Amino acid sequence: MFIPSLACAAAMVACADGGFEPRNGDMLFRVGEESQMGEAIREATDRGAALPFTHAAIVEVRDGRCMVIEACSHGVVRTDLETFLSHAARIGGRPAVAVCRLREEFGGQQAADAAVARAAEFIGQPYDYSFLPDNGRMYCSELLYECYLDLQGEHIFTARPMNFRSPDGSMPQFWSELFESLGEPVPEGVPGTNPADMFAEPGIELVGQYYITE
């Protein structure tokens, strides 16, 4: 897990305070407002992350304006940045959202621009409550996984066996009820992704944050 030094964190806070604007193809990692799904994701993926990120999205600079392409409960949609930030938890009164960028050795801006173009093609797909690959639906980190490829066409992010259990090994009631309603087994161990793991991947770097650290 990458945790920035105090000096680095202070520099990023200054950047955010100075009106930081993300680039096309940057990634946004968000700590969401309180919800049953958000809490269940946090419990299943919290491995000592700097923040318990539960949502991830892609920045699209469109006609000079920062938009966001995300997979949310409405499916894959295009959202304005202000609305996206408004749904974040607050730290020091500011949105708990971190901004990450592809490293040059993983394709840099060229690969990031291509990721945005791919993401736009997924707009309109429904949300993937089954958390399964290649089923015509998309959950938030799956969107990033499918869109970010290096210049050789390889996935930048890693799919790992998914865990839906709490740290104590129990299955949260939310997941049990959700998959029962779908008539599907909990996809425990099926390869997948989550925002907390993605935030720690070596192919990206933290370049800004909208919150204030103490």
PDB file of C-alpha atoms in Angstrom:
ATOM      1  CA  MET A   1       0.000   0.000   0.000  1.00  0.00           C
ATOM      2  CA  PHE A   2       1.385   3.376  -1.027  1.00  0.00           C
ATOM      3  CA  ILE A   3       0.997   5.964   1.733  1.00  0.00           C
ATOM      4  CA  PRO A   4       2.407   9.403   0.885  1.00  0.00           C
ATOM      5  CA  SER A   5       4.920  11.044   3.167  1.00  0.00           C
ATOM      6  CA  LEU A   6       3.798  14.010   5.248  1.00  0.00           C
ATOM      7  CA  ALA A   7       5.713  16.393   2.986  1.00  0.00           C
ATOM      8  CA  CYS A   8       4.161  14.883  -0.124  1.00  0.00           C
ATOM      9  CA  ALA A   9       0.676  14.966   1.409  1.00  0.00           C
ATOM     10  CA  ALA A  10       1.093  18.618   2.352  1.00  0.00           C
ATOM     11  CA  ALA A  11       2.088  19.457  -1.214  1.00  0.00           C
ATOM     12  CA  MET A  12      -0.987  17.715  -2.576  1.00  0.00           C
ATOM     13  CA  VAL A  13      -3.250  19.552  -0.152  1.00  0.00           C
ATOM     14  CA  ALA A  14      -1.785  22.833  -1.396  1.00  0.00           C
ATOM     15  CA  CYS A  15      -2.461  21.708  -4.960  1.00  0.00           C
ATOM     16  CA  ALA A  16      -6.092  20.957  -4.130  1.00  0.00           C
ATOM     17  CA  ASP A  17      -6.495  24.233  -2.250  1.00  0.00           C
ATOM     18  CA  GLY A  18      -5.096  26.069  -5.260  1.00  0.00           C
ATOM     19  CA  GLY A  19      -7.934  24.863  -7.501  1.00  0.00           C
ATOM     20  CA  PHE A  20      -6.502  21.511  -8.637  1.00  0.00           C
ATOM     21  CA  GLU A  21      -8.109  20.242 -11.833  1.00  0.00           C
ATOM     22  CA  PRO A  22      -7.565  16.631 -12.868  1.00  0.00           C
ATOM     23  CA  ARG A  23      -6.449  15.705 -16.385  1.00  0.00           C
ATOM     24  CA  ASN A  24      -8.339  13.681 -18.937  1.00  0.00           C
ATOM     25  CA  GLY A  25      -8.015  10.024 -17.957  1.00  0.00           C
ATOM     26  CA  ASP A  26      -7.160  10.611 -14.298  1.00  0.00           C
ATOM     27  CA  MET A  27      -8.849   8.326 -11.777  1.00  0.00           C
ATOM     28  CA  LEU A  28     -10.948   9.441  -8.821  1.00  0.00           C
ATOM     29  CA  PHE A  29     -11.075   7.297  -5.675  1.00  0.00           C
ATOM     30  CA  ARG A  30     -13.896   8.222  -3.315  1.00  0.00           C
ATOM     31  CA  VAL A  31     -14.944   7.435   0.228  1.00  0.00           C
ATOM     32  CA  GLY A  32     -18.694   7.366  -0.188  1.00  0.00           C
ATOM     33  CA  GLU A  33     -21.491   8.659   1.942  1.00  0.00           C
ATOM     34  CA  GLU A  34     -22.947   6.171   4.388  1.00  0.00           C
ATOM     35  CA  SER A  35     -24.759   3.300   2.673  1.00  0.00           C
ATOM     36  CA  GLN A  36     -25.213  -0.405   3.275  1.00  0.00           C
ATOM     37  CA  MET A  37     -23.262  -1.303   0.141  1.00  0.00           C
ATOM     38  CA  GLY A  38     -20.490   1.151   0.946  1.00  0.00           C
ATOM     39  CA  GLU A  39     -20.105  -0.268   4.433  1.00  0.00           C
ATOM     40  CA  ALA A  40     -20.100  -3.841   3.112  1.00  0.00           C
ATOM     41  CA  ILE A  41     -17.411  -2.947   0.547  1.00  0.00           C
ATOM     42  CA  ARG A  42     -15.349  -1.178   3.184  1.00  0.00           C
ATOM     43  CA  GLU A  43     -15.479  -4.166   5.536  1.00  0.00           C
ATOM     44  CA  ALA A  44     -14.501  -6.578   2.774  1.00  0.00           C
ATOM     45  CA  THR A  45     -11.649  -4.524   1.305  1.00  0.00           C
ATOM     46  CA  ASP A  46     -10.162  -2.566   4.216  1.00  0.00           C
ATOM     47  CA  ARG A  47      -6.571  -3.760   4.453  1.00  0.00           C
ATOM     48  CA  GLY A  48      -5.072  -0.780   6.196  1.00  0.00           C
ATOM     49  CA  ALA A  49      -5.599   1.637   3.304  1.00  0.00           C
ATOM     50  CA  ALA A  50      -4.912   5.308   3.944  1.00  0.00           C
ATOM     51  CA  LEU A  51      -8.641   5.865   3.330  1.00  0.00           C
ATOM     52  CA  PRO A  52     -11.394   3.236   2.968  1.00  0.00           C
ATOM     53  CA  PHE A  53     -12.182   3.927  -0.688  1.00  0.00           C
ATOM     54  CA  THR A  54     -15.440   2.365  -1.865  1.00  0.00           C
ATOM     55  CA  HIS A  55     -15.886   3.929  -5.326  1.00  0.00           C
ATOM     56  CA  ALA A  56     -13.703   4.734  -8.328  1.00  0.00           C
ATOM     57  CA  ALA A  57     -14.343   6.649 -11.540  1.00  0.00           C
ATOM     58  CA  ILE A  58     -12.683   8.107 -14.630  1.00  0.00           C
ATOM     59  CA  VAL A  59     -12.174  11.804 -15.409  1.00  0.00           C
ATOM     60  CA  GLU A  60     -13.233  12.980 -18.847  1.00  0.00           C
ATOM     61  CA  VAL A  61     -12.308  16.504 -19.917  1.00  0.00           C
ATOM     62  CA  ARG A  62     -15.152  17.372 -22.264  1.00  0.00           C
ATOM     63  CA  ASP A  63     -15.342  20.733 -24.044  1.00  0.00           C
ATOM     64  CA  GLY A  64     -12.991  22.185 -21.444  1.00  0.00           C
ATOM     65  CA  ARG A  65     -15.101  20.906 -18.522  1.00  0.00           C
ATOM     66  CA  CYS A  66     -14.238  18.115 -16.089  1.00  0.00           C
ATOM     67  CA  MET A  67     -16.795  15.317 -16.239  1.00  0.00           C
ATOM     68  CA  VAL A  68     -16.743  11.863 -14.662  1.00  0.00           C
ATOM     69  CA  ILE A  69     -17.596   8.504 -16.226  1.00  0.00           C
ATOM     70  CA  GLU A  70     -18.634   6.075 -13.519  1.00  0.00           C
ATOM     71  CA  ALA A  71     -20.535   2.863 -12.928  1.00  0.00           C
ATOM     72  CA  CYS A  72     -23.085   3.598 -10.218  1.00  0.00           C
ATOM     73  CA  SER A  73     -26.546   2.341  -9.271  1.00  0.00           C
ATOM     74  CA  HIS A  74     -27.936   3.963 -12.444  1.00  0.00           C
ATOM     75  CA  GLY A  75     -25.455   2.065 -14.598  1.00  0.00           C
ATOM     76  CA  VAL A  76     -22.505   3.528 -16.479  1.00  0.00           C
ATOM     77  CA  VAL A  77     -23.165   7.255 -16.706  1.00  0.00           C
ATOM     78  CA  ARG A  78     -21.484  10.580 -17.349  1.00  0.00           C
ATOM     79  CA  THR A  79     -21.619  12.864 -14.280  1.00  0.00           C
ATOM     80  CA  ASP A  80     -20.341  16.377 -13.729  1.00  0.00           C
ATOM     81  CA  LEU A  81     -17.402  16.589 -11.336  1.00  0.00           C
ATOM     82  CA  GLU A  82     -19.233  18.767  -8.813  1.00  0.00           C
ATOM     83  CA  THR A  83     -22.018  16.210  -8.441  1.00  0.00           C
ATOM     84  CA  PHE A  84     -19.505  13.387  -8.083  1.00  0.00           C
ATOM     85  CA  LEU A  85     -17.662  15.240  -5.311  1.00  0.00           C
ATOM     86  CA  SER A  86     -20.926  16.082  -3.528  1.00  0.00           C
ATOM     87  CA  HIS A  87     -21.573  12.385  -2.876  1.00  0.00           C
ATOM     88  CA  ALA A  88     -18.288  11.883  -1.017  1.00  0.00           C
ATOM     89  CA  ALA A  89     -17.815  11.665   2.734  1.00  0.00           C
ATOM     90  CA  ARG A  90     -16.199  14.758   4.234  1.00  0.00           C
ATOM     91  CA  ILE A  91     -12.782  15.271   5.824  1.00  0.00           C
ATOM     92  CA  GLY A  92     -12.280  18.737   7.241  1.00  0.00           C
ATOM     93  CA  GLY A  93     -15.404  19.780   5.368  1.00  0.00           C
ATOM     94  CA  ARG A  94     -13.951  18.695   2.019  1.00  0.00           C
ATOM     95  CA  PRO A  95     -14.767  15.718  -0.252  1.00  0.00           C
ATOM     96  CA  ALA A  96     -12.872  12.535   0.615  1.00  0.00           C
ATOM     97  CA  VAL A  97     -11.675  12.011  -2.965  1.00  0.00           C
ATOM     98  CA  ALA A  98      -8.132  11.270  -4.150  1.00  0.00           C
ATOM     99  CA  VAL A  99      -6.892  11.782  -7.711  1.00  0.00           C
ATOM    100  CA  CYS A 100      -4.525   9.271  -9.315  1.00  0.00           C
ATOM    101  CA  ARG A 101      -2.779   9.285 -12.676  1.00  0.00           C
ATOM    102  CA  LEU A 102      -1.203   6.638 -14.912  1.00  0.00           C
ATOM    103  CA  ARG A 103       2.564   6.479 -14.631  1.00  0.00           C
ATOM    104  CA  GLU A 104       4.549   7.128 -17.800  1.00  0.00           C
ATOM    105  CA  GLU A 105       5.983   3.603 -17.830  1.00  0.00           C
ATOM    106  CA  PHE A 106       2.407   2.253 -18.024  1.00  0.00           C
ATOM    107  CA  GLY A 107       1.428   4.399 -20.999  1.00  0.00           C
ATOM    108  CA  GLY A 108       0.997   7.822 -19.431  1.00  0.00           C
ATOM    109  CA  GLN A 109      -1.350  10.311 -21.060  1.00  0.00           C
ATOM    110  CA  GLN A 110      -1.671   8.350 -24.289  1.00  0.00           C
ATOM    111  CA  ALA A 111      -3.052   5.314 -22.451  1.00  0.00           C
ATOM    112  CA  ALA A 112      -5.193   7.550 -20.226  1.00  0.00           C
ATOM    113  CA  ASP A 113      -6.831   9.224 -23.221  1.00  0.00           C
ATOM    114  CA  ALA A 114      -7.537   5.819 -24.743  1.00  0.00           C
ATOM    115  CA  ALA A 115      -9.121   4.703 -21.447  1.00  0.00           C
ATOM    116  CA  VAL A 116     -11.567   7.610 -21.577  1.00  0.00           C
ATOM    117  CA  ALA A 117     -12.565   6.704 -25.134  1.00  0.00           C
ATOM    118  CA  ARG A 118     -13.217   3.112 -24.037  1.00  0.00           C
ATOM    119  CA  ALA A 119     -15.197   4.241 -20.997  1.00  0.00           C
ATOM    120  CA  ALA A 120     -17.498   6.357 -23.172  1.00  0.00           C
ATOM    121  CA  GLU A 121     -18.415   3.217 -25.126  1.00  0.00           C
ATOM    122  CA  PHE A 122     -19.696   1.567 -21.931  1.00  0.00           C
ATOM    123  CA  ILE A 123     -22.121   4.406 -21.103  1.00  0.00           C
ATOM    124  CA  GLY A 124     -25.620   2.971 -20.842  1.00  0.00           C
ATOM    125  CA  GLN A 125     -24.620  -0.447 -19.529  1.00  0.00           C
ATOM    126  CA  PRO A 126     -26.500  -1.410 -16.316  1.00  0.00           C
ATOM    127  CA  TYR A 127     -24.804  -1.732 -12.947  1.00  0.00           C
ATOM    128  CA  ASP A 128     -23.376  -5.165 -12.224  1.00  0.00           C
ATOM    129  CA  TYR A 129     -24.831  -6.236  -8.895  1.00  0.00           C
ATOM    130  CA  SER A 130     -23.553  -9.761  -9.610  1.00  0.00           C
ATOM    131  CA  PHE A 131     -19.901  -8.575  -9.671  1.00  0.00           C
ATOM    132  CA  LEU A 132     -19.104 -11.004 -12.468  1.00  0.00           C
ATOM    133  CA  PRO A 133     -16.863 -10.435 -15.511  1.00  0.00           C
ATOM    134  CA  ASP A 134     -18.046 -10.275 -19.123  1.00  0.00           C
ATOM    135  CA  ASN A 135     -21.789 -10.236 -18.434  1.00  0.00           C
ATOM    136  CA  GLY A 136     -22.809  -7.024 -20.198  1.00  0.00           C
ATOM    137  CA  ARG A 137     -22.961  -5.117 -16.908  1.00  0.00           C
ATOM    138  CA  MET A 138     -20.380  -3.093 -15.059  1.00  0.00           C
ATOM    139  CA  TYR A 139     -19.453  -2.239 -11.453  1.00  0.00           C
ATOM    140  CA  CYS A 140     -17.268   0.739 -10.631  1.00  0.00           C
ATOM    141  CA  SER A 141     -13.789  -0.765 -10.440  1.00  0.00           C
ATOM    142  CA  GLU A 142     -14.593  -3.189 -13.255  1.00  0.00           C
ATOM    143  CA  LEU A 143     -15.035  -0.147 -15.505  1.00  0.00           C
ATOM    144  CA  LEU A 144     -11.497   0.995 -14.698  1.00  0.00           C
ATOM    145  CA  TYR A 145     -10.131  -2.517 -15.122  1.00  0.00           C
ATOM    146  CA  GLU A 146     -11.604  -2.849 -18.614  1.00  0.00           C
ATOM    147  CA  CYS A 147     -10.663   0.645 -19.778  1.00  0.00           C
ATOM    148  CA  TYR A 148      -7.072   1.088 -18.622  1.00  0.00           C
ATOM    149  CA  LEU A 149      -4.716  -0.844 -20.898  1.00  0.00           C
ATOM    150  CA  ASP A 150      -1.032  -0.195 -21.476  1.00  0.00           C
ATOM    151  CA  LEU A 151       0.357   0.542 -24.934  1.00  0.00           C
ATOM    152  CA  GLN A 152       0.709  -3.197 -25.583  1.00  0.00           C
ATOM    153  CA  GLY A 153      -2.979  -3.744 -24.838  1.00  0.00           C
ATOM    154  CA  GLU A 154      -2.453  -5.423 -21.460  1.00  0.00           C
ATOM    155  CA  HIS A 155      -4.593  -4.643 -18.415  1.00  0.00           C
ATOM    156  CA  ILE A 156      -2.896  -2.173 -16.087  1.00  0.00           C
ATOM    157  CA  PHE A 157      -4.890  -3.295 -13.070  1.00  0.00           C
ATOM    158  CA  THR A 158      -4.886  -6.805 -11.616  1.00  0.00           C
ATOM    159  CA  ALA A 159      -7.964  -8.975 -11.126  1.00  0.00           C
ATOM    160  CA  ARG A 160      -7.705 -10.875  -7.838  1.00  0.00           C
ATOM    161  CA  PRO A 161      -9.945 -13.398  -6.073  1.00  0.00           C
ATOM    162  CA  MET A 162     -12.756 -11.324  -4.578  1.00  0.00           C
ATOM    163  CA  ASN A 163     -13.495 -11.312  -0.867  1.00  0.00           C
ATOM    164  CA  PHE A 164     -16.926 -10.356   0.439  1.00  0.00           C
ATOM    165  CA  ARG A 165     -16.320 -11.312   4.059  1.00  0.00           C
ATOM    166  CA  SER A 166     -15.736  -9.010   7.005  1.00  0.00           C
ATOM    167  CA  PRO A 167     -12.338  -9.085   8.755  1.00  0.00           C
ATOM    168  CA  ASP A 168     -13.757 -11.575  11.286  1.00  0.00           C
ATOM    169  CA  GLY A 169     -14.614 -13.987   8.471  1.00  0.00           C
ATOM    170  CA  SER A 170     -18.386 -13.526   8.644  1.00  0.00           C
ATOM    171  CA  MET A 171     -20.516 -12.740   5.600  1.00  0.00           C
ATOM    172  CA  PRO A 172     -22.250  -9.340   6.012  1.00  0.00           C
ATOM    173  CA  GLN A 173     -26.029  -9.506   5.915  1.00  0.00           C
ATOM    174  CA  PHE A 174     -26.076  -7.048   3.016  1.00  0.00           C
ATOM    175  CA  TRP A 175     -24.230  -9.434   0.697  1.00  0.00           C
ATOM    176  CA  SER A 176     -26.225 -12.475   1.803  1.00  0.00           C
ATOM    177  CA  GLU A 177     -29.520 -10.710   1.143  1.00  0.00           C
ATOM    178  CA  LEU A 178     -28.375  -9.167  -2.143  1.00  0.00           C
ATOM    179  CA  PHE A 179     -27.250 -12.426  -3.736  1.00  0.00           C
ATOM    180  CA  GLU A 180     -30.230 -14.305  -2.354  1.00  0.00           C
ATOM    181  CA  SER A 181     -32.484 -11.777  -4.080  1.00  0.00           C
ATOM    182  CA  LEU A 182     -30.536 -12.308  -7.311  1.00  0.00           C
ATOM    183  CA  GLY A 183     -30.803 -16.067  -6.987  1.00  0.00           C
ATOM    184  CA  GLU A 184     -27.032 -16.317  -7.281  1.00  0.00           C
ATOM    185  CA  PRO A 185     -24.245 -17.508  -4.996  1.00  0.00           C
ATOM    186  CA  VAL A 186     -21.928 -14.924  -3.485  1.00  0.00           C
ATOM    187  CA  PRO A 187     -19.028 -14.800  -6.005  1.00  0.00           C
ATOM    188  CA  GLU A 188     -16.433 -15.346  -3.287  1.00  0.00           C
ATOM    189  CA  GLY A 189     -13.070 -16.085  -4.906  1.00  0.00           C
ATOM    190  CA  VAL A 190     -14.108 -15.081  -8.431  1.00  0.00           C
ATOM    191  CA  PRO A 191     -11.469 -12.792 -10.022  1.00  0.00           C
ATOM    192  CA  GLY A 192     -12.446  -9.157  -9.693  1.00  0.00           C
ATOM    193  CA  THR A 193     -11.397  -5.742  -8.495  1.00  0.00           C
ATOM    194  CA  ASN A 194     -12.160  -3.169  -5.830  1.00  0.00           C
ATOM    195  CA  PRO A 195     -11.212   0.502  -5.335  1.00  0.00           C
ATOM    196  CA  ALA A 196      -8.990  -0.087  -2.296  1.00  0.00           C
ATOM    197  CA  ASP A 197      -6.788  -2.610  -4.108  1.00  0.00           C
ATOM    198  CA  MET A 198      -6.640  -0.460  -7.234  1.00  0.00           C
ATOM    199  CA  PHE A 199      -5.460   2.568  -5.259  1.00  0.00           C
ATOM    200  CA  ALA A 200      -2.388   0.553  -4.208  1.00  0.00           C
ATOM    201  CA  GLU A 201      -1.437  -0.641  -7.711  1.00  0.00           C
ATOM    202  CA  PRO A 202       2.036   0.285  -9.038  1.00  0.00           C
ATOM    203  CA  GLY A 203       0.748   1.586 -12.370  1.00  0.00           C
ATOM    204  CA  ILE A 204      -0.775   4.725 -10.877  1.00  0.00           C
ATOM    205  CA  GLU A 205       0.420   7.591  -8.707  1.00  0.00           C
ATOM    206  CA  LEU A 206      -1.397   9.909  -6.334  1.00  0.00           C
ATOM    207  CA  VAL A 207      -1.361  13.441  -7.781  1.00  0.00           C
ATOM    208  CA  GLY A 208      -4.030  15.329  -5.840  1.00  0.00           C
ATOM    209  CA  GLN A 209      -6.719  15.197  -3.215  1.00  0.00           C
ATOM    210  CA  TYR A 210      -9.802  17.226  -2.457  1.00  0.00           C
ATOM    211  CA  TYR A 211      -9.651  16.745   1.286  1.00  0.00           C
ATOM    212  CA  ILE A 212      -7.452  18.228   3.986  1.00  0.00           C
ATOM    213  CA  THR A 213      -5.199  15.981   6.055  1.00  0.00           C
ATOM    214  CA  GLU A 214      -4.326  16.974   9.608  1.00  0.00           C
TER     215      GLU A 214
END
